[in-house]
PDB file of C-alpha atoms in Angstrom:
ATOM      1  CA  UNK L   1      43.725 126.466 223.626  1.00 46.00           C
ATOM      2  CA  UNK L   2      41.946 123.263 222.106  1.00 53.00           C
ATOM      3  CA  UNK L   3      38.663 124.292 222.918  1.00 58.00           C
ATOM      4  CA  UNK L   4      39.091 127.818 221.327  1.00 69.00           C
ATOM      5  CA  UNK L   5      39.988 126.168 217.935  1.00 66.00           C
ATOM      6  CA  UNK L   6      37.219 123.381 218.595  1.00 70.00           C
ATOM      7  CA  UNK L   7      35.270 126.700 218.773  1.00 80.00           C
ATOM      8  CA  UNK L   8      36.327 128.500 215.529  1.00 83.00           C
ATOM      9  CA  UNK L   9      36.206 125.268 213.540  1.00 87.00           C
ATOM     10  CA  UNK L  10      32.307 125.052 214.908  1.00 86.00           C
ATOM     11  CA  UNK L  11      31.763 128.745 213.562  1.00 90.00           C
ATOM     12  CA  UNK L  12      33.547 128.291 210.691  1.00 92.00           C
ATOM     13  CA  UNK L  13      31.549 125.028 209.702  1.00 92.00           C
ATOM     14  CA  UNK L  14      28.261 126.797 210.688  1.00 93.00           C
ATOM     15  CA  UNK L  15      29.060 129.397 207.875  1.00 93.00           C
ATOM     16  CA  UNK L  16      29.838 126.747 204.985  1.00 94.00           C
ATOM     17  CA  UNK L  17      26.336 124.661 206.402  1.00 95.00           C
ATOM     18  CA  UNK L  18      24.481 127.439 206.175  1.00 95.00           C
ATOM     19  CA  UNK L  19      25.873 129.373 202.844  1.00 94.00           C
ATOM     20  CA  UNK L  20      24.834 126.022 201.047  1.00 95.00           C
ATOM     21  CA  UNK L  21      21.636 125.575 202.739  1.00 92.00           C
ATOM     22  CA  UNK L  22      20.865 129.365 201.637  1.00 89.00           C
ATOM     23  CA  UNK L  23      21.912 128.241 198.299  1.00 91.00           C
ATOM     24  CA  UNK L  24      19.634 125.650 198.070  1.00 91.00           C
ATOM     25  CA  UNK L  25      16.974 127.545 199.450  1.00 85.00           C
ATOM     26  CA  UNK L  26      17.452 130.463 196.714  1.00 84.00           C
ATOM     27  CA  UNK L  27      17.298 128.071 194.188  1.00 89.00           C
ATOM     28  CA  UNK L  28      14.089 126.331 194.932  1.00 86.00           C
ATOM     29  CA  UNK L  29      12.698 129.797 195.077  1.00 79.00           C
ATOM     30  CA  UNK L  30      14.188 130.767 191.749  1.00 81.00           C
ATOM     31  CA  UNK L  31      13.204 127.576 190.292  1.00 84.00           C
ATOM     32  CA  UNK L  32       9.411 128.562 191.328  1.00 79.00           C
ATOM     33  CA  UNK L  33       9.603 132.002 190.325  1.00 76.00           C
ATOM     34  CA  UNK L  34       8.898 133.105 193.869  1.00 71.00           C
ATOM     35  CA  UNK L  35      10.722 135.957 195.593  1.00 66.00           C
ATOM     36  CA  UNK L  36      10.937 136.817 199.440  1.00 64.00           C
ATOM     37  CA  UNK L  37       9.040 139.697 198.940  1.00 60.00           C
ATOM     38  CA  UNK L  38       5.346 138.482 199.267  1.00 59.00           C
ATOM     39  CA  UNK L  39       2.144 139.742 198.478  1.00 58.00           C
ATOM     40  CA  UNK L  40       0.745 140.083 200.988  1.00 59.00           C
ATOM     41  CA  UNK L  41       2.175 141.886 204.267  1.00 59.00           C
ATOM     42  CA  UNK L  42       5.416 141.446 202.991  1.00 59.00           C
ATOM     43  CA  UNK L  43       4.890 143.683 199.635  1.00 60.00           C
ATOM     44  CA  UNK L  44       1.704 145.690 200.816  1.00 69.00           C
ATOM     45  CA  UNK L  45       3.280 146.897 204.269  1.00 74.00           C
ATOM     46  CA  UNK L  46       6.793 145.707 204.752  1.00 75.00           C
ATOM     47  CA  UNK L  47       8.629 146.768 201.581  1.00 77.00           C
ATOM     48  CA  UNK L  48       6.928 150.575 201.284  1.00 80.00           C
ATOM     49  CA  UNK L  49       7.847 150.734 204.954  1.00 80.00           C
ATOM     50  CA  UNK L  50      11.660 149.711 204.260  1.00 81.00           C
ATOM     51  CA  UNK L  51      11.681 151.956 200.916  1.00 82.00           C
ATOM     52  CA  UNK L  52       9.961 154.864 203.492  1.00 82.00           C
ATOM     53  CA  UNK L  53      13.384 153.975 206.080  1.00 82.00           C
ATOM     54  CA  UNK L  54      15.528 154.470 203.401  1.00 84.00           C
ATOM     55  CA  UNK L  55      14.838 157.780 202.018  1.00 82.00           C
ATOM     56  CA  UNK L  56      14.509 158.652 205.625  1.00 81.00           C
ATOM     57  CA  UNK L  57      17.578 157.871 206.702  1.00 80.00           C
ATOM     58  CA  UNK L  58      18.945 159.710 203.357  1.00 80.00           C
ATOM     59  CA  UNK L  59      16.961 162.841 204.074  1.00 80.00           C
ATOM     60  CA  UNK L  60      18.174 162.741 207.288  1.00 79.00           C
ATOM     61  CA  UNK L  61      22.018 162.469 206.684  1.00 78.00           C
ATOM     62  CA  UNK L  62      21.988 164.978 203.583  1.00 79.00           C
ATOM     63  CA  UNK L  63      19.673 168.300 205.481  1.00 79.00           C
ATOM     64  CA  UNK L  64      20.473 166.543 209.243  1.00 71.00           C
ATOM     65  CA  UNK L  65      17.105 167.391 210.590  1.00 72.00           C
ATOM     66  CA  UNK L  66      14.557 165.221 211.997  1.00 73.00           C
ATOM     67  CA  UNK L  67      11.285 165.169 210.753  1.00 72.00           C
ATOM     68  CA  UNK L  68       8.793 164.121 213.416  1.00 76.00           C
ATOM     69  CA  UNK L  69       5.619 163.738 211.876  1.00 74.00           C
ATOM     70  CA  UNK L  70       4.364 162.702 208.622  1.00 71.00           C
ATOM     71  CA  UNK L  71       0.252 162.435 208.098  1.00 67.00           C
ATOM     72  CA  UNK L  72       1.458 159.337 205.498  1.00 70.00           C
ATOM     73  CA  UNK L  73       2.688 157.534 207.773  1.00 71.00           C
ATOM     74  CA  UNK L  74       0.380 155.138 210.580  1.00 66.00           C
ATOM     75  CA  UNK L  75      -2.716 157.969 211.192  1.00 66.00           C
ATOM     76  CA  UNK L  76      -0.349 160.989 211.431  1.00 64.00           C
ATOM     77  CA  UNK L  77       1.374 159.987 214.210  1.00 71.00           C
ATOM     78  CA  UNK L  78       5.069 160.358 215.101  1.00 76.00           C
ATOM     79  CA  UNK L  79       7.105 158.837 212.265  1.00 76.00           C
ATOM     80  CA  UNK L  80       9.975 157.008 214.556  1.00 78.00           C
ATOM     81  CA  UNK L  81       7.334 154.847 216.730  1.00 76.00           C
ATOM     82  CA  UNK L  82       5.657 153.734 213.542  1.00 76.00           C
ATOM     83  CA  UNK L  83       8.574 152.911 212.119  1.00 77.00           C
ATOM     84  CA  UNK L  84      10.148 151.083 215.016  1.00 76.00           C
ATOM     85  CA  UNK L  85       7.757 148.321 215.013  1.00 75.00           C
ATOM     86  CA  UNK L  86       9.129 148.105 211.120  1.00 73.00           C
ATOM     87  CA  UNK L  87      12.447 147.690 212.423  1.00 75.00           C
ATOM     88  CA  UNK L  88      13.465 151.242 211.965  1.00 79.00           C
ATOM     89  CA  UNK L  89      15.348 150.290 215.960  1.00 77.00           C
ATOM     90  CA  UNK L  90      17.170 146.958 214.602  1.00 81.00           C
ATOM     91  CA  UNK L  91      20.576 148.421 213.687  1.00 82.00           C
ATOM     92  CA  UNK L  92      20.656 146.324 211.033  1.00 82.00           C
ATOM     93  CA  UNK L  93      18.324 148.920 209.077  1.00 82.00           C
ATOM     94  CA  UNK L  94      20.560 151.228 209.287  1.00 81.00           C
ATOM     95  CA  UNK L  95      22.276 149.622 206.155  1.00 83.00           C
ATOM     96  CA  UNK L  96      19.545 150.998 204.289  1.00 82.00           C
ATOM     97  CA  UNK L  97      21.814 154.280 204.061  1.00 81.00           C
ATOM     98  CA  UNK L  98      24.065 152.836 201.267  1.00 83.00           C
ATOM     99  CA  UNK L  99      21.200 151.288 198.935  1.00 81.00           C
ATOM    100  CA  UNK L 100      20.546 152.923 196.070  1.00 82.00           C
ATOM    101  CA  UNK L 101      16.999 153.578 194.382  1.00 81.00           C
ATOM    102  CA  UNK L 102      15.266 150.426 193.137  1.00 80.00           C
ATOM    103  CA  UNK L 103      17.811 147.898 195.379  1.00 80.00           C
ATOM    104  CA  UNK L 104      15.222 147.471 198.297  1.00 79.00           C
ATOM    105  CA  UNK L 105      13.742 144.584 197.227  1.00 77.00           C
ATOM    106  CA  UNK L 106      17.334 143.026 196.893  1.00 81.00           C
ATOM    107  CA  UNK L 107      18.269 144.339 200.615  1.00 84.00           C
ATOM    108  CA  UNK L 108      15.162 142.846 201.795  1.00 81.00           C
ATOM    109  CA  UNK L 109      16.224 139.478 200.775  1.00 81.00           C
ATOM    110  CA  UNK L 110      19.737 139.789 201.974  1.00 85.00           C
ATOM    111  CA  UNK L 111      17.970 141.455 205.030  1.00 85.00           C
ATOM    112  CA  UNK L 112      16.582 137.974 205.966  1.00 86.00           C
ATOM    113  CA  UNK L 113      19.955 136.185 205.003  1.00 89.00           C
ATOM    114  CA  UNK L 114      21.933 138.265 207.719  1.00 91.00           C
ATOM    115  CA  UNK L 115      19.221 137.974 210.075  1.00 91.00           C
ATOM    116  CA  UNK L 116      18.716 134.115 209.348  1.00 93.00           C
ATOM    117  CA  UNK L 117      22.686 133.448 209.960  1.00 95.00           C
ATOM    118  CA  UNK L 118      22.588 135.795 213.000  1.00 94.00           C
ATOM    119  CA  UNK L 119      19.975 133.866 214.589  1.00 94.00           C
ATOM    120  CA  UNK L 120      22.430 130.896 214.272  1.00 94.00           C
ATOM    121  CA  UNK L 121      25.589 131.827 215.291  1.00 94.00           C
ATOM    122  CA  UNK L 122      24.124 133.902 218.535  1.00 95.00           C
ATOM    123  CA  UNK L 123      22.675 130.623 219.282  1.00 95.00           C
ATOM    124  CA  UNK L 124      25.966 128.715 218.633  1.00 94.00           C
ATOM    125  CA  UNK L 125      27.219 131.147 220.972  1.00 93.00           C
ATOM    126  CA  UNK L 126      25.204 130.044 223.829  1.00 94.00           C
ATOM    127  CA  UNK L 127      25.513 126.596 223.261  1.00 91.00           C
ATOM    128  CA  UNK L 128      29.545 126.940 223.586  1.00 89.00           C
ATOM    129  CA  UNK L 129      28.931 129.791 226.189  1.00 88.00           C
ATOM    130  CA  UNK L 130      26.943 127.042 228.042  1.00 87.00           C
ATOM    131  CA  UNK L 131      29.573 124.405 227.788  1.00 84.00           C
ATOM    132  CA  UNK L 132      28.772 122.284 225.234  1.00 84.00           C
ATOM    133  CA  UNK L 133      31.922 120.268 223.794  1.00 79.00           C
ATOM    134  CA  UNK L 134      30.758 119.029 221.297  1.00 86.00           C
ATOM    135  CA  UNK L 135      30.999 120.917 218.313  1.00 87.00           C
ATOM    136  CA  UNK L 136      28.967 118.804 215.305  1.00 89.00           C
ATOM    137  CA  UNK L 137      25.670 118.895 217.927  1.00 91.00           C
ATOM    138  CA  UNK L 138      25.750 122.548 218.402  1.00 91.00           C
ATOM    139  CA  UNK L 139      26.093 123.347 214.767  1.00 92.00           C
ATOM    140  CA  UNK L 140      23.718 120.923 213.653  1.00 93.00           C
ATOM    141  CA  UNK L 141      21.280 122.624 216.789  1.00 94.00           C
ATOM    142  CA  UNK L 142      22.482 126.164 215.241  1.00 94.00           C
ATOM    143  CA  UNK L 143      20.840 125.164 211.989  1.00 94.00           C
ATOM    144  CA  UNK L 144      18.046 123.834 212.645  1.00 95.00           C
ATOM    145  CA  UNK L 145      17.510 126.878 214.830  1.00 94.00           C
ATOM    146  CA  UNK L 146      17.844 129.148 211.950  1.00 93.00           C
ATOM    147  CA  UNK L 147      16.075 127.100 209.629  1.00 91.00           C
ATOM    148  CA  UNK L 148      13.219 126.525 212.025  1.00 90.00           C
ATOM    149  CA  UNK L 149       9.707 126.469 210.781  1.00 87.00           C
ATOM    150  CA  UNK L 150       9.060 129.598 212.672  1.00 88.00           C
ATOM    151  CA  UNK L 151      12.128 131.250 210.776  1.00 86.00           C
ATOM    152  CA  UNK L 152      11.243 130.159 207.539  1.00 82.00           C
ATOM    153  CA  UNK L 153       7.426 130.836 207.725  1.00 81.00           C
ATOM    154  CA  UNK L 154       7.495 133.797 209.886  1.00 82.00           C
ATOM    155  CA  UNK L 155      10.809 135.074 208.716  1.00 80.00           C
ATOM    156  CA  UNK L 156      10.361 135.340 205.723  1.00 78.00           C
ATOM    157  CA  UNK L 157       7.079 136.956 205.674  1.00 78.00           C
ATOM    158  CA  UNK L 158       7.560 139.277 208.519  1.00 79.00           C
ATOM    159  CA  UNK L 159      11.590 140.243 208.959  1.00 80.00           C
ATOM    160  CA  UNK L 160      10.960 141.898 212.156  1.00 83.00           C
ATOM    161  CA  UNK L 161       9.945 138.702 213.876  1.00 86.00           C
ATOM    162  CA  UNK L 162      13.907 137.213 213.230  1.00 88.00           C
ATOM    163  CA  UNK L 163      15.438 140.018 215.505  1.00 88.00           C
ATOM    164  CA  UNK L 164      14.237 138.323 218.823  1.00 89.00           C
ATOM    165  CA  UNK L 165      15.979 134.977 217.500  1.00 91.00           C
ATOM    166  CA  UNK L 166      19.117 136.138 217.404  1.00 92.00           C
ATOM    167  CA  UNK L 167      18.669 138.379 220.955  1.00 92.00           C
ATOM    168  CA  UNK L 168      17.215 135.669 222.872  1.00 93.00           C
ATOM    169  CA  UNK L 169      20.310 133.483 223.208  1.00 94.00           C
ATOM    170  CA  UNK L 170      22.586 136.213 223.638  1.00 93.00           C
ATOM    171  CA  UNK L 171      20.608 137.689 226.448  1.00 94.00           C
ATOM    172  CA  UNK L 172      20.226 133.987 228.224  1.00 93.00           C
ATOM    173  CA  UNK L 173      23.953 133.627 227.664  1.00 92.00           C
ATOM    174  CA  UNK L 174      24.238 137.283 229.364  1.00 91.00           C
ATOM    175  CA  UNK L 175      22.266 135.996 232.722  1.00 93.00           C
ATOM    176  CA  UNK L 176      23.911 133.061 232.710  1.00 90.00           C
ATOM    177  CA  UNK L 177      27.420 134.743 232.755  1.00 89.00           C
ATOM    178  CA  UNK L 178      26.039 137.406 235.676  1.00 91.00           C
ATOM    179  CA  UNK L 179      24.464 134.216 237.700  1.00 91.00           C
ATOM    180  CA  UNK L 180      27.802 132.157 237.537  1.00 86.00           C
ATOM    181  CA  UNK L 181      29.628 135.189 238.169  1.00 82.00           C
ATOM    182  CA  UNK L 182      31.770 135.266 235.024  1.00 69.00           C
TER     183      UNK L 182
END
């Protein structure tokens, strides 16, 4: 019973942590002017491609018909592999349905947040999964997970590239539960 409460106390704290570390962060941005939407990949590829997902997924749900192909997207091939290695797969896109026109660039920011504080808490996860007691190591190991060079850099230029961080540790905590037999 004490080490389920350990546990929620170590989740718990892992969302204050990191809701003040994202506050910081958003403020250094704002201070600079900057945004999360870059120029480079990250406005020229990545936000069209998000903006493409979302009338997509509204087309779809309002006439419920599939359209296949779309010469305006990749070179004419089939729109749903193109879009996959967008993150059209990651059900987290699938949000896109309730933003309205003009709110991308907003989703795209809260986009990374989710995916940022996903990566952390699945990796939380397998640190108590694994055994770990104590609770201040694994949430100070859960943050500096999520706010790992690779997340930050990578993350925030290319969203895609957080999906395997928060996978990873749940599929490591998956084999290690089917190898101990759990």
């Amino acid at each position: 019973m004490e080490i389920k409460f350990e546990k929620r106390k170590g989740y718990k704290l892992y969302s204050c942590l990191f809701v003040l570390l994202m506050m910081l962060i958003l403020l250094i941005f704002s201070f600079k002017g900057n945004s999360f939407v870059r120029s480079a990949d990250g406005l020229n590829q990545y936000y069209p491609v998000l903006e493409y997902i979302r009338q997509y997924l509204h087309n779809f749900f309002s006439s419920e018909k599939i359209q296949q192909f779309d010469l305006s997207v990749g070179l004419g091939e089939g729109i749903i592999p193109v879009l996959n290695y967008y993150g059209f797969g990651n059900p987290l896109t699938l949000l896109l349905m309730f933003i309205p026109d003009g709110g991308t660039a907003y989703f795209l920011t809260a986009l990374i947040f989710l995916h940022l504080y996903l990566a952390g808490f699945s990796f939380l996860f397998f640190c108590f999964h694994s055994g770990y007691s104590n609770r201040d190591i694994c949430v100070a190991a859960a943050l500096m997970y999520s706010f790992s060079t690779f997340a930050l850099v990578q993350g925030f230029e290319f969203w895609t590239f957080l999906a395997p961080m928060i996978s990873v540790p749940l599929v490591v905590a998956g084999i290690q539960a089917i190898v101990e037999k759990k």
